[in-house]
PDB file of C-alpha atoms and ligand atoms in Angstrom:
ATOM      1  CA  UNK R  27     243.396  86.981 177.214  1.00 72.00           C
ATOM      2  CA  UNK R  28     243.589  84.471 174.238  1.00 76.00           C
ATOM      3  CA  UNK R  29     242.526  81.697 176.891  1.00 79.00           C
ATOM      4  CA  UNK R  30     239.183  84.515 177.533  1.00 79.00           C
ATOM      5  CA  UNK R  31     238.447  83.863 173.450  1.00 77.00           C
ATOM      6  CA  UNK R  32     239.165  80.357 172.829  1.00 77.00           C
ATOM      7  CA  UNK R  33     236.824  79.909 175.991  1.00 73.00           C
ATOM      8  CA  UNK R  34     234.140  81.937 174.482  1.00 69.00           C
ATOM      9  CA  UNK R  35     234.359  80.731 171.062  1.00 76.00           C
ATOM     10  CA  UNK R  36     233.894  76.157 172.406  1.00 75.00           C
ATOM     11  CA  UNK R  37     230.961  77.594 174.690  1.00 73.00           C
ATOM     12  CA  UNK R  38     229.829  79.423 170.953  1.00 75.00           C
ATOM     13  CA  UNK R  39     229.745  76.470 169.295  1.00 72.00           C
ATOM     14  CA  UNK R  40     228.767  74.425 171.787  1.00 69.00           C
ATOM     15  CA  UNK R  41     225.428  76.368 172.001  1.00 70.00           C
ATOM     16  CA  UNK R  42     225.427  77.053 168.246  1.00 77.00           C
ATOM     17  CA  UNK R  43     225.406  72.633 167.767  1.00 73.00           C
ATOM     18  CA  UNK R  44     223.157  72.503 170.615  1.00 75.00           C
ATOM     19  CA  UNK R  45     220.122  75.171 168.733  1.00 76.00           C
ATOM     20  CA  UNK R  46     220.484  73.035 165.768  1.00 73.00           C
ATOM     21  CA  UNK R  47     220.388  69.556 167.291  1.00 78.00           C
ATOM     22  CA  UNK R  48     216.941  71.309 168.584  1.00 72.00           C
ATOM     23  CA  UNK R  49     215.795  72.493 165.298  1.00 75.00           C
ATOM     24  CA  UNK R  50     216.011  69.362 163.616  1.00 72.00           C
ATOM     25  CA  UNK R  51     214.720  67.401 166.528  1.00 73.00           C
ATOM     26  CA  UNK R  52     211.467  69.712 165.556  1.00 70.00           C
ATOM     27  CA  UNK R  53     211.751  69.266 162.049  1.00 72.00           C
ATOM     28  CA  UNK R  54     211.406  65.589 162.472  1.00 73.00           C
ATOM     29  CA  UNK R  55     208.727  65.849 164.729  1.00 74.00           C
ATOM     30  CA  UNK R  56     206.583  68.035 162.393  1.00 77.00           C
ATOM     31  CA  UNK R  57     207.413  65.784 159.269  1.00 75.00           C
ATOM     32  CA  UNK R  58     205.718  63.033 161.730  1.00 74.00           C
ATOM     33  CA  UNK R  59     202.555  65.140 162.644  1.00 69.00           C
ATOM     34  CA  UNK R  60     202.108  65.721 159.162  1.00 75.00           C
ATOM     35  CA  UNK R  61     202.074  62.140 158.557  1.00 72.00           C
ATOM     36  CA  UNK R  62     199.748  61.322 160.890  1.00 67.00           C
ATOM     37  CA  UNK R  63     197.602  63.875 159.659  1.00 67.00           C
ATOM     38  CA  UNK R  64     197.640  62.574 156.205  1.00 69.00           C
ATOM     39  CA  UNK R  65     196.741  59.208 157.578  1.00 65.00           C
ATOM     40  CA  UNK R  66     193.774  60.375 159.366  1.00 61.00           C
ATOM     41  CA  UNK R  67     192.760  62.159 156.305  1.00 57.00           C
ATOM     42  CA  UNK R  68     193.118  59.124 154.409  1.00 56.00           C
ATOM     43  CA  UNK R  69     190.770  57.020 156.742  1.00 52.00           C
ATOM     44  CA  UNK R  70     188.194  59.775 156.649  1.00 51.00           C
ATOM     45  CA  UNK R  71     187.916  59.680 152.600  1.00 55.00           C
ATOM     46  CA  UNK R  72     187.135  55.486 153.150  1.00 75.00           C
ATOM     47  CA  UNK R  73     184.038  56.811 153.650  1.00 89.00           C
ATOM     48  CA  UNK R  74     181.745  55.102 151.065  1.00 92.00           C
ATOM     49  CA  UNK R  75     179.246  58.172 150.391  1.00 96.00           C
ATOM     50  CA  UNK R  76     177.947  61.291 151.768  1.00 96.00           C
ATOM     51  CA  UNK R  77     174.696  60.471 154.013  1.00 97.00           C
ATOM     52  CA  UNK R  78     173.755  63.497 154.981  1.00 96.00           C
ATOM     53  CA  UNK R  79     171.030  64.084 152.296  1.00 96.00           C
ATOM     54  CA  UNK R  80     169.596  62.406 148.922  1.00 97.00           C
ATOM     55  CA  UNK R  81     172.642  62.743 147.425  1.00 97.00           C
ATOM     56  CA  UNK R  82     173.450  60.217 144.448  1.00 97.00           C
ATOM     57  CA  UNK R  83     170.846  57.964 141.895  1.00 98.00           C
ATOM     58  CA  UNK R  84     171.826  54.567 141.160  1.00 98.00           C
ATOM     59  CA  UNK R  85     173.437  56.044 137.675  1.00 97.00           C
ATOM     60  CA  UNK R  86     175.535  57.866 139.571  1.00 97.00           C
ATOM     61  CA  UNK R  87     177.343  54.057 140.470  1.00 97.00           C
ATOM     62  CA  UNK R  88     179.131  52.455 138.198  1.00 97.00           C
ATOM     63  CA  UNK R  89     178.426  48.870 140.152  1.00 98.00           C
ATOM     64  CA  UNK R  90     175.759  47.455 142.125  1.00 98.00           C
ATOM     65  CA  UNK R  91     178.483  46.766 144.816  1.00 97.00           C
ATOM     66  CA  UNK R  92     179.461  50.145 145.252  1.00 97.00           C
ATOM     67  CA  UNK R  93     175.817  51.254 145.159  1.00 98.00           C
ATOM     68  CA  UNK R  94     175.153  48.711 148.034  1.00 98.00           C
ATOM     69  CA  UNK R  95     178.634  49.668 149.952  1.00 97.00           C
ATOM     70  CA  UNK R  96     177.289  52.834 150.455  1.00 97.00           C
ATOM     71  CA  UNK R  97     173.539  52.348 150.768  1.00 97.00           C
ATOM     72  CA  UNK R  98     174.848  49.818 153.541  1.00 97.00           C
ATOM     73  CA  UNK R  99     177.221  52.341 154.983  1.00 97.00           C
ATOM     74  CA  UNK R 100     173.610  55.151 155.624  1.00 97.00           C
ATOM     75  CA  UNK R 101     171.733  52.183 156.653  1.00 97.00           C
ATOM     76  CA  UNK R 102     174.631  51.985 159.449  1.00 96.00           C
ATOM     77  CA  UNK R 103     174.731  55.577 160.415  1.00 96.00           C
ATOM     78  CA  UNK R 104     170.660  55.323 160.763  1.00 92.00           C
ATOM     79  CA  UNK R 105     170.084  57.359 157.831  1.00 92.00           C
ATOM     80  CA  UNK R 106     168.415  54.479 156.213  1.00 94.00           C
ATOM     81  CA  UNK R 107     167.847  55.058 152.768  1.00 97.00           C
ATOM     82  CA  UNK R 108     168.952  58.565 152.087  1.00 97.00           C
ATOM     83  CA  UNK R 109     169.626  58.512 148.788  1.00 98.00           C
ATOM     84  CA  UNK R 110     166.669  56.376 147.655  1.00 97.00           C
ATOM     85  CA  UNK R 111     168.890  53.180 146.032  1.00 98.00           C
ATOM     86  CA  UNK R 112     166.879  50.502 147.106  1.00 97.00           C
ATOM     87  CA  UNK R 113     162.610  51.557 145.854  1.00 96.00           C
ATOM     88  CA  UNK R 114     161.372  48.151 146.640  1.00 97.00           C
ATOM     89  CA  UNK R 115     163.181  47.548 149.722  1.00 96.00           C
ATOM     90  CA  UNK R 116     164.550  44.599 149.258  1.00 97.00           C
ATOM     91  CA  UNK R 117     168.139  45.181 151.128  1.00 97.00           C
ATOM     92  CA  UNK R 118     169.547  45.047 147.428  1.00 98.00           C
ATOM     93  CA  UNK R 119     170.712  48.743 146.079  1.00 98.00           C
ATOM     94  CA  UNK R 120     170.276  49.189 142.267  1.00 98.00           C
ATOM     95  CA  UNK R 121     170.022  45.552 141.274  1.00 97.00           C
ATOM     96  CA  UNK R 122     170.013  46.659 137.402  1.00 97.00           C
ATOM     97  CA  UNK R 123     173.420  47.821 137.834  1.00 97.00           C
ATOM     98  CA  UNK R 124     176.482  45.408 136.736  1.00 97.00           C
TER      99      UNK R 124
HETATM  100 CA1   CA T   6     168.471  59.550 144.926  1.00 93.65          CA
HETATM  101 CA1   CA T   7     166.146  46.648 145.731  1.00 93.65          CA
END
């Protein structure tokens, strides 16, 4: 009878180690998807500006780089000019800006 117990109570634990070798196998795995997610997040906000409609001004830079980073950017999606930062259409965005 005592043999009957001890028996039981290794196969016990051995399933009781086994359910949380599995739970922290998925643990792990979610802490990865989550990271992966925050990467792809993080390559989608690269983005230089919103295209889909007249959107910003040149005062709305604080550079003429980043004004031409993201007229360049529309002009790459075909949305040409969207936002109207180049009026004499020159290929330069908001030359007055620093
Ligand atoms: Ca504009
Ligand atoms: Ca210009």
């Amino acid at each position: 009878m005592k043999r009957l117990v001890l028996g039981i109570l290794v196969i016990a634990v051995i399933i009781y180690l086994g359910v949380n070798r599995y739970r922290n196998h998925n643990m792990k795995t979610d802490v990865h998807n989550q990271k992966v997610l925050q990467g792809r997040e993080a390559t989608s906000q690269k983005k230089p500006c919103n295209c889909s409609y007249n959107k910003y001004n040149c005062a709305d830079f604080s550079t003429q780089a980043e004004a031409q980073k993201c007229y360049e950017y529309c002009l790459s999606l075909d949305k040409a000019d969207v936002h109207r930062l180049d009026g004499d259409n020159d290929g330069i965005a908001c030359e007055h800006l620093p």
